[in-house]
Coordinates of C-alpha atoms in Angstrom, one line a residue:
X763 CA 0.0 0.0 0.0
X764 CA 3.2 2.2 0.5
X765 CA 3.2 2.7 -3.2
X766 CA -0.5 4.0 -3.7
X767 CA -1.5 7.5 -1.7
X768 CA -5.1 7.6 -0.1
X769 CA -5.7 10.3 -2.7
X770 CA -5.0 8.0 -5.7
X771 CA -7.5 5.5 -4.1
X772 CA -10.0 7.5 -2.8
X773 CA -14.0 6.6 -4.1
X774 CA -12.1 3.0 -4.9
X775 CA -11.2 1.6 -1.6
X776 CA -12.4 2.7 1.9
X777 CA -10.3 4.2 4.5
X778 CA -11.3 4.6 8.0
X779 CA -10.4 8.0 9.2
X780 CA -7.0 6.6 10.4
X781 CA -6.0 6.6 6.9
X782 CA -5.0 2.9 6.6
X783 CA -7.3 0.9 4.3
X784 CA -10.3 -1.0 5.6
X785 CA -10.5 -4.3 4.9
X786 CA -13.7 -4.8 6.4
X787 CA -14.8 -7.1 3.7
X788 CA -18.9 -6.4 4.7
X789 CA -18.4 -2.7 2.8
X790 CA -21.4 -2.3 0.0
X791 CA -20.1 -1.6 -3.7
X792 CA -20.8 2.1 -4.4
X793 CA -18.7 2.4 -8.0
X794 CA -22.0 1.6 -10.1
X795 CA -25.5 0.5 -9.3
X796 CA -25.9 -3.1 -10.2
X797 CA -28.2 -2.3 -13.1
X798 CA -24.7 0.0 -14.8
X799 CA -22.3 -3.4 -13.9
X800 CA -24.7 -6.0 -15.8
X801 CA -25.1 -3.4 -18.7
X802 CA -20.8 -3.1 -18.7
X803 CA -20.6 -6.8 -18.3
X804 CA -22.8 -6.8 -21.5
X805 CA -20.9 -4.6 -23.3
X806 CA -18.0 -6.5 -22.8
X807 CA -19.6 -9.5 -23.7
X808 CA -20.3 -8.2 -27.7
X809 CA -17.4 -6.9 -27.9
X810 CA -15.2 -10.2 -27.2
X811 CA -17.3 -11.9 -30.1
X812 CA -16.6 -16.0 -30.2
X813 CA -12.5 -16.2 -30.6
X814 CA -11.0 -18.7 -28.5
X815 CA -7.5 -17.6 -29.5
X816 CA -6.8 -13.7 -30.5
X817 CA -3.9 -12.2 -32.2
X818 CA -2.0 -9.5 -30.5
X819 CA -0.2 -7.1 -31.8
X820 CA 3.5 -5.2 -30.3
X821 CA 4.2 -3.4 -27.8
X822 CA 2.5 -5.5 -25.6
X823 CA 2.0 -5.4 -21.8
X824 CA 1.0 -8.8 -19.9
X825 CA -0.8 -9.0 -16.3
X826 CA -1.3 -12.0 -14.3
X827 CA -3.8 -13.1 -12.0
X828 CA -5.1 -10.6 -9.9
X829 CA -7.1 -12.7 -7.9
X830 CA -9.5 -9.4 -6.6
X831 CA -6.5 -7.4 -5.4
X832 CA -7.6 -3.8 -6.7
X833 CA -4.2 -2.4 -5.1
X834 CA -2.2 -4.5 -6.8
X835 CA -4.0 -3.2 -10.4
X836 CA -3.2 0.0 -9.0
X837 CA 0.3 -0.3 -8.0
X838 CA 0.8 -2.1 -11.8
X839 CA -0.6 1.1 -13.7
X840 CA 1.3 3.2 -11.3
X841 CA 4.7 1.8 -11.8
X842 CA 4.6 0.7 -15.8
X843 CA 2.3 3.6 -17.0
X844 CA -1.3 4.3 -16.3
X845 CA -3.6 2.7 -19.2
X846 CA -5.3 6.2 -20.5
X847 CA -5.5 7.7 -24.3
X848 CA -4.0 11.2 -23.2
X849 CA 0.0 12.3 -23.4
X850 CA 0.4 10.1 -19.9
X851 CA -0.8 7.0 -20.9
X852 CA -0.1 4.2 -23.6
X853 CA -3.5 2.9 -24.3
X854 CA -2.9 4.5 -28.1
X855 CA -0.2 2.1 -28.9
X856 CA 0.4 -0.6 -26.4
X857 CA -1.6 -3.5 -25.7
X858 CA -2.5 -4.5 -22.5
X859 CA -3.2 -8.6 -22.1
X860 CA -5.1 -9.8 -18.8
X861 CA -4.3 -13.2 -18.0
X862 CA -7.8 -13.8 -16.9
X863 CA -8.2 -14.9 -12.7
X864 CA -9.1 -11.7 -12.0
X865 CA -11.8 -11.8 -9.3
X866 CA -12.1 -14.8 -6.4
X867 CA -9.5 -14.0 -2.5
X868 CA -9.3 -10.8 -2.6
X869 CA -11.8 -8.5 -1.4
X870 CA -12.3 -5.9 -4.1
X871 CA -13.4 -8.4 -7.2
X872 CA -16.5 -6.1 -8.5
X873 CA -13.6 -3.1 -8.5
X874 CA -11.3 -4.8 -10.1
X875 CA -14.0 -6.0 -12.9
X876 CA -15.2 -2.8 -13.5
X877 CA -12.1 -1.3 -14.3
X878 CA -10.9 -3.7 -16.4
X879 CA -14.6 -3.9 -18.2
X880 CA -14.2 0.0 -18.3
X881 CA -10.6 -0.7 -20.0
X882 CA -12.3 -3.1 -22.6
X883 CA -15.1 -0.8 -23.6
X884 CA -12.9 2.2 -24.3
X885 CA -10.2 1.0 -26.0
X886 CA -11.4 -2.5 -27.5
X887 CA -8.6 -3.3 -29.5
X888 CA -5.9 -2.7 -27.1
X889 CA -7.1 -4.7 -24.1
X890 CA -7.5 -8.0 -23.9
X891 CA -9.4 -10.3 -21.2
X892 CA -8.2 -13.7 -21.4
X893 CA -10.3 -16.6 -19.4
X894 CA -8.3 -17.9 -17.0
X895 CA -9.3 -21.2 -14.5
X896 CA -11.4 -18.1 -12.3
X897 CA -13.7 -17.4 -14.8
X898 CA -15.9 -20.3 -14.8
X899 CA -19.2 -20.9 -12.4
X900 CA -18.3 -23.7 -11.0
X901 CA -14.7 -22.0 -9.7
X902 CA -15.8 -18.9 -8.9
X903 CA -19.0 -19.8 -6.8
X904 CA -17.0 -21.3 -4.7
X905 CA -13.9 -19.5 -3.7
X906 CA -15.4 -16.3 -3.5
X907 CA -17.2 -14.0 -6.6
X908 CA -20.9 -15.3 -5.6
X909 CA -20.4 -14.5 -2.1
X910 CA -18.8 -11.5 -2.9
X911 CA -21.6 -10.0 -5.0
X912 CA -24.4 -11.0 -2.8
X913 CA -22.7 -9.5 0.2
X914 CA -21.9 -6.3 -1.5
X915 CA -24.7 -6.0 -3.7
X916 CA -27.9 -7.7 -1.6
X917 CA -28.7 -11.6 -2.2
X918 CA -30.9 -10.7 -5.5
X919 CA -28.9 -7.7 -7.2
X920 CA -25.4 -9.9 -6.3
X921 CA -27.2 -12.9 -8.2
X922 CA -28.0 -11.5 -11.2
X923 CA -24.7 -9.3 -11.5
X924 CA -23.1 -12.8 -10.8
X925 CA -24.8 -14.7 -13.4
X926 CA -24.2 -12.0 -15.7
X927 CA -20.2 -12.0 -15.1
X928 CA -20.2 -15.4 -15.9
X929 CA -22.0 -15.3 -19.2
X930 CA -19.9 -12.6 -20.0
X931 CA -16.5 -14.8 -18.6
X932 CA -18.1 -17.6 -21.1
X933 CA -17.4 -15.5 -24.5
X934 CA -13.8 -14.8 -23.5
X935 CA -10.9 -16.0 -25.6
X936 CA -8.7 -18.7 -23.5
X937 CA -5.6 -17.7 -25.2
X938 CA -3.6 -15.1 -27.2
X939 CA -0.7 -15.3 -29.7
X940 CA 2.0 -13.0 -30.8
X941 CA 2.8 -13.7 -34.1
X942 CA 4.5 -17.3 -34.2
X943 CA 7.1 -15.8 -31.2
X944 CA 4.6 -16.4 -28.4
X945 CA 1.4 -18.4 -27.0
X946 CA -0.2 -17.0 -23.5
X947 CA -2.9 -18.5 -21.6
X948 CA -5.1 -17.4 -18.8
X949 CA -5.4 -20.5 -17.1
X950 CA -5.8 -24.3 -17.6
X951 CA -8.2 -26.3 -19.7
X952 CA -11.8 -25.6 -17.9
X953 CA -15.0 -27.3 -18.0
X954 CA -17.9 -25.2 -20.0
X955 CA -19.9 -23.4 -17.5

């Protein structure tokens, strides 16, 4: 957390008024109503389409599992460039791959989705959301994302966002190549959901 300022976080994580972070996982999601994260979810999903392997062009940055861990996203755009379309950032040119695992652990799985759902609906070409072992039903109901959206969101709101992420986890490509140089993968082989 030494890396990230309270300012650079604020409206993302909560902080007590002792300035450390809260990690009171029982915190509601405020970013966007349920209704705005199945409509992004959905917008995601038509833009991935029905590849199971994509081709990626150079530069190229590559980010593994994040496993829910919203600081750790942070910390990543703050040390190798923050993903934006202005002077700052490298979105224009550079492609950011996702090696899929991103929610399940860690407490801030809806953040971490958004932003990276946000990444993929404004600048489609240049970020891509592999499927790793996480993004399946039968993984993710049980170490963590169903919980986690029915506690943040209320039992019918988190169910329906939930069922919605993974229909949207469903049309993502398991794999990416770069030219005949390189073959990434988000996770192992998984079961259909």
């Amino acid at each position: 957390l030494g890396l990230l300022s309270r300012k650079s976080c604020e409206g993302l994580v909560p902080f007590p008024s002792s300035g450390s972070p809260d990690f009171d996982d029982s915190s509601n999601f405020t970013l966007a109503s349920p209704a705005q994260l199945r409509s992004l979810s959905m917008a995601v999903q038509e833009l991935l389409g029905q590849e199971v392997v994509v081709p990626i062009v150079p530069p190229v940055k590559f980010f593994g599992s994040l496993h829910g861990q919203l600081l750790d996203l942070l910390s990543f755009f703050k040390w190798f460039t923050t993903p934006s379309m202005d002077k700052a950032g490298d979105l224009q040119y550079c492609t950011y791959v996702f090696l899929g695992n991103y929610g399940d652990r860690g407490m801030y799985s809806l953040e971490v989705l958004s932003l990276l759902f946000s990444l993929k609906v404004i600048c489609p070409h240049n970020v891509v959301l592999l499927r790793g072992a996480h993004e399946n039903r039968h993984v993710n109901y049980h170490l963590g994302l169903r919980t986690e959206c029915e506690r943040r969101l209320g039992s019918i709101e988190g169910s329906r966002v939930y069922e919605q992420l993974n229909r949207t986890f469903e049309y993502m490509p398991l794999a990416a190549t770069l030219g005949s140089e390189l073959f990434a993968f988000g996770g192992v082989s998984i079961p259909s959901s």
